[in-house]
Amino acid sequence: MSTPPDTQPDTLDPENWNTLREQGHRMLDDMFDYMEQIRSRPVWQPIPDVARAQFRQPLPRQPTNISAAHATFMQSILPYAVGNTHPGFMGWVHGGGTPVGMLAEMLSAGLNANLGGRDQMPIEVERQVLRWVCELFGFPDDASGLFVTGTSMATLVAVLVARHAVLGPAVRTQGIAASDKRLTAYTSSGAHGCIAKVMDMVGLGTDALRIIPVNTHYEMDIAALEQAIAADSAQGYTPFFIAGTAGTVNTGAIDPLAAVADVAKQYGLWFHVDGAYGALAMLAPEIAPRLAGLERADSVAFDFHKWGQVPYDAGFVLIRDRKQHFDTFASPAAYLRREMRGMAGGSPWPCDFGLDLSRGFRALKAWFTLQVYGTEKLGQIVAHTCELAKYLERRIAQTPELELLAPVSLNIVCFRFRCKDADQVNAAIIVALQESGIAAPSATTLDGKLAIRAAIVNHRTNKGDIDALIRATLEFGDAKIRS
Ligand SMILES: *Cc1c(COP(=O)(O)O)cnc(C)c1O
């Protein structure tokens, strides 16, 4: 009898580690060069058809040399990213990333840790970051929290916990339809769209989200909030959730969080803070006092990938009441059985506090960023971006062709070029700026007016970049009104 031939294929590890090692070092050097020389590149450039065509290929059945794949990356991917590592990037609210964060990502990928559960040191790193967040935000040490993709997902977790807190455990088995309570939630007209999206997803519907008007500083009007809650209660609704914002996405306004906390307490509502980018202003001692009230929140959603400069993605949800949080998500499953010892120890696990079972090691890049740079330095970066926004505001005030469209609260400046057909012209200026590669603001609408919106988040941005934005805006504005 002959034994069958061994059909075991080669593993996915290289035949020659030294060749791969050299290749890896070249890739690392390329990314260091990219970051070091980022200023010599345009912020953004349109994607040529040939580059797009590289990614309209059939499924590769045969192997490709890694150096060829790397060459494709360098030629067809790297130059055509959105450019948020570039100091001239001021669109939306994007973080700049750091070389330290990049290296930490490499270490976590090598470890390939799954942080859903089990007794492992990577989860201790995540718990360390949680305790640092509690310390920074003035939360009790035993608050719970976890990394998620971003603030949108963090908001979903927070609303689910709040929903469970008001409806009790029956909502998990019977759903919201079984309750005779008609839940309503509250946020301002300046709030991010993820809150309405979450209301839809948790089965309450966007109509149950009451949009509270803002004052001239784009901050939630507290009297209007109280009136809305009282009116809903009188009509038999059950108000359950208020989302205040620390740094609105449009103008950077900070809702009066302490007053929102008072209202939430008085009426017995859950107090949530959307601190997507603004909560990390707690790192800057000169700005932190403006977030007073955040420490009273029942939940906070925020991102390390914006002002924290941690590479994407690194959202975080913080929940004051650990038991409520656990009770919202924990589910017994035979294959997730816990032990007091061995690998199945360390309970409760992160998977008991959210939907994700498989979870990457996002905590490592946040830990490295905090550990290596320290909070003082990171706070100085936050404060500096706000100073640059003030500088831009002053430059606008000194430039008769330009007009400021909203008060500058933190790091976001909304302005426009004064002219006839201003909406159309300013929309065209934004496109021209982006296509020039000089500076990349984005657009928003304030009181029906189209605004050029510069959100200064990147730690690499300096005064010269602000000057370049002003110069190019005037140049493109003049050219548009003349054409
Ligand atoms: C960015 C942002 C969000 C959404 O966060 P993601 O991380 O993109 O999901 C929500 N709210 C505010 C105020 C934001 O700036």
Coordinates of N, CA, C and O and ligand atoms in Angstrom, one line a residue, residues 93 149-153 192 194 245 247-249 274 276-277 303 305-306, ligand 1:
V93 N -13.8 67.2 9.3 CA -13.0 67.2 10.6 C -12.2 65.9 10.6 O -12.6 64.9 11.1
T149 N -15.6 51.8 15.8 CA -15.0 52.4 14.6 C -15.0 53.9 14.8 O -13.9 54.5 14.5
G150 N -16.1 54.6 15.2 CA -16.1 56.0 15.3 C -17.3 56.5 16.1 O -18.0 55.7 16.8
T151 N -17.5 57.8 16.2 CA -18.5 58.3 17.0 C -19.9 57.9 16.6 O -20.8 57.7 17.4
S152 N -20.1 57.6 15.3 CA -21.4 57.1 14.8 C -21.7 55.8 15.6 O -22.8 55.7 16.1
M153 N -20.8 54.9 15.6 CA -21.0 53.6 16.2 C -21.1 53.8 17.8 O -21.9 53.1 18.4
H192 N -24.7 66.5 14.9 CA -24.3 65.7 13.7 C -25.4 64.7 13.3 O -26.2 64.3 14.2
C194 N -25.4 61.7 12.7 CA -25.4 60.3 13.2 C -26.4 60.1 14.3 O -26.8 58.9 14.5
T245 N -23.7 68.6 22.3 CA -22.5 68.5 21.5 C -21.4 69.3 22.0 O -21.6 70.5 22.3
G247 N -18.5 70.7 20.5 CA -17.8 71.0 19.2 C -18.7 70.5 18.1 O -18.5 69.3 17.6
T248 N -19.6 71.3 17.6 CA -20.4 70.9 16.5 C -19.6 70.9 15.2 O -18.6 71.6 15.1
V249 N -20.1 70.0 14.3 CA -19.3 69.8 13.1 C -19.4 71.0 12.2 O -18.4 71.2 11.5
D274 N -22.1 64.3 22.5 CA -21.3 64.0 21.3 C -20.1 64.8 21.3 O -20.1 66.0 21.0
A276 N -17.4 64.1 19.5 CA -16.6 63.4 18.5 C -15.2 64.0 18.3 O -14.2 63.2 18.5
Y277 N -15.2 65.3 18.0 CA -13.8 65.8 18.0 C -13.5 66.6 19.2 O -12.4 66.7 19.7
D303 N -13.9 60.5 19.3 CA -12.9 59.9 18.3 C -11.5 60.2 18.7 O -11.2 61.4 18.9
H305 N -9.4 59.6 16.5 CA -8.8 59.8 15.1 C -9.0 61.2 14.6 O -8.6 61.5 13.5
K306 N -9.6 62.1 15.4 CA -9.7 63.5 15.0 C -8.7 64.3 15.7 O -7.5 64.2 15.4
Ligands
LIG1 C1 -17.1 63.4 13.0 C2 -18.3 63.6 13.9 C3 -19.2 62.6 14.1 C4 -19.2 61.3 13.4 O1 -18.1 60.6 13.9 P1 -17.5 59.3 13.0 O2 -16.2 59.0 13.8 O3 -17.2 59.9 11.7 O4 -18.5 58.3 13.0 C5 -20.3 62.9 15.0 N1 -20.4 64.1 15.6 C6 -19.5 65.1 15.4 C7 -19.7 66.4 16.1 C8 -18.4 64.9 14.5 O5 -17.5 65.8 14.4

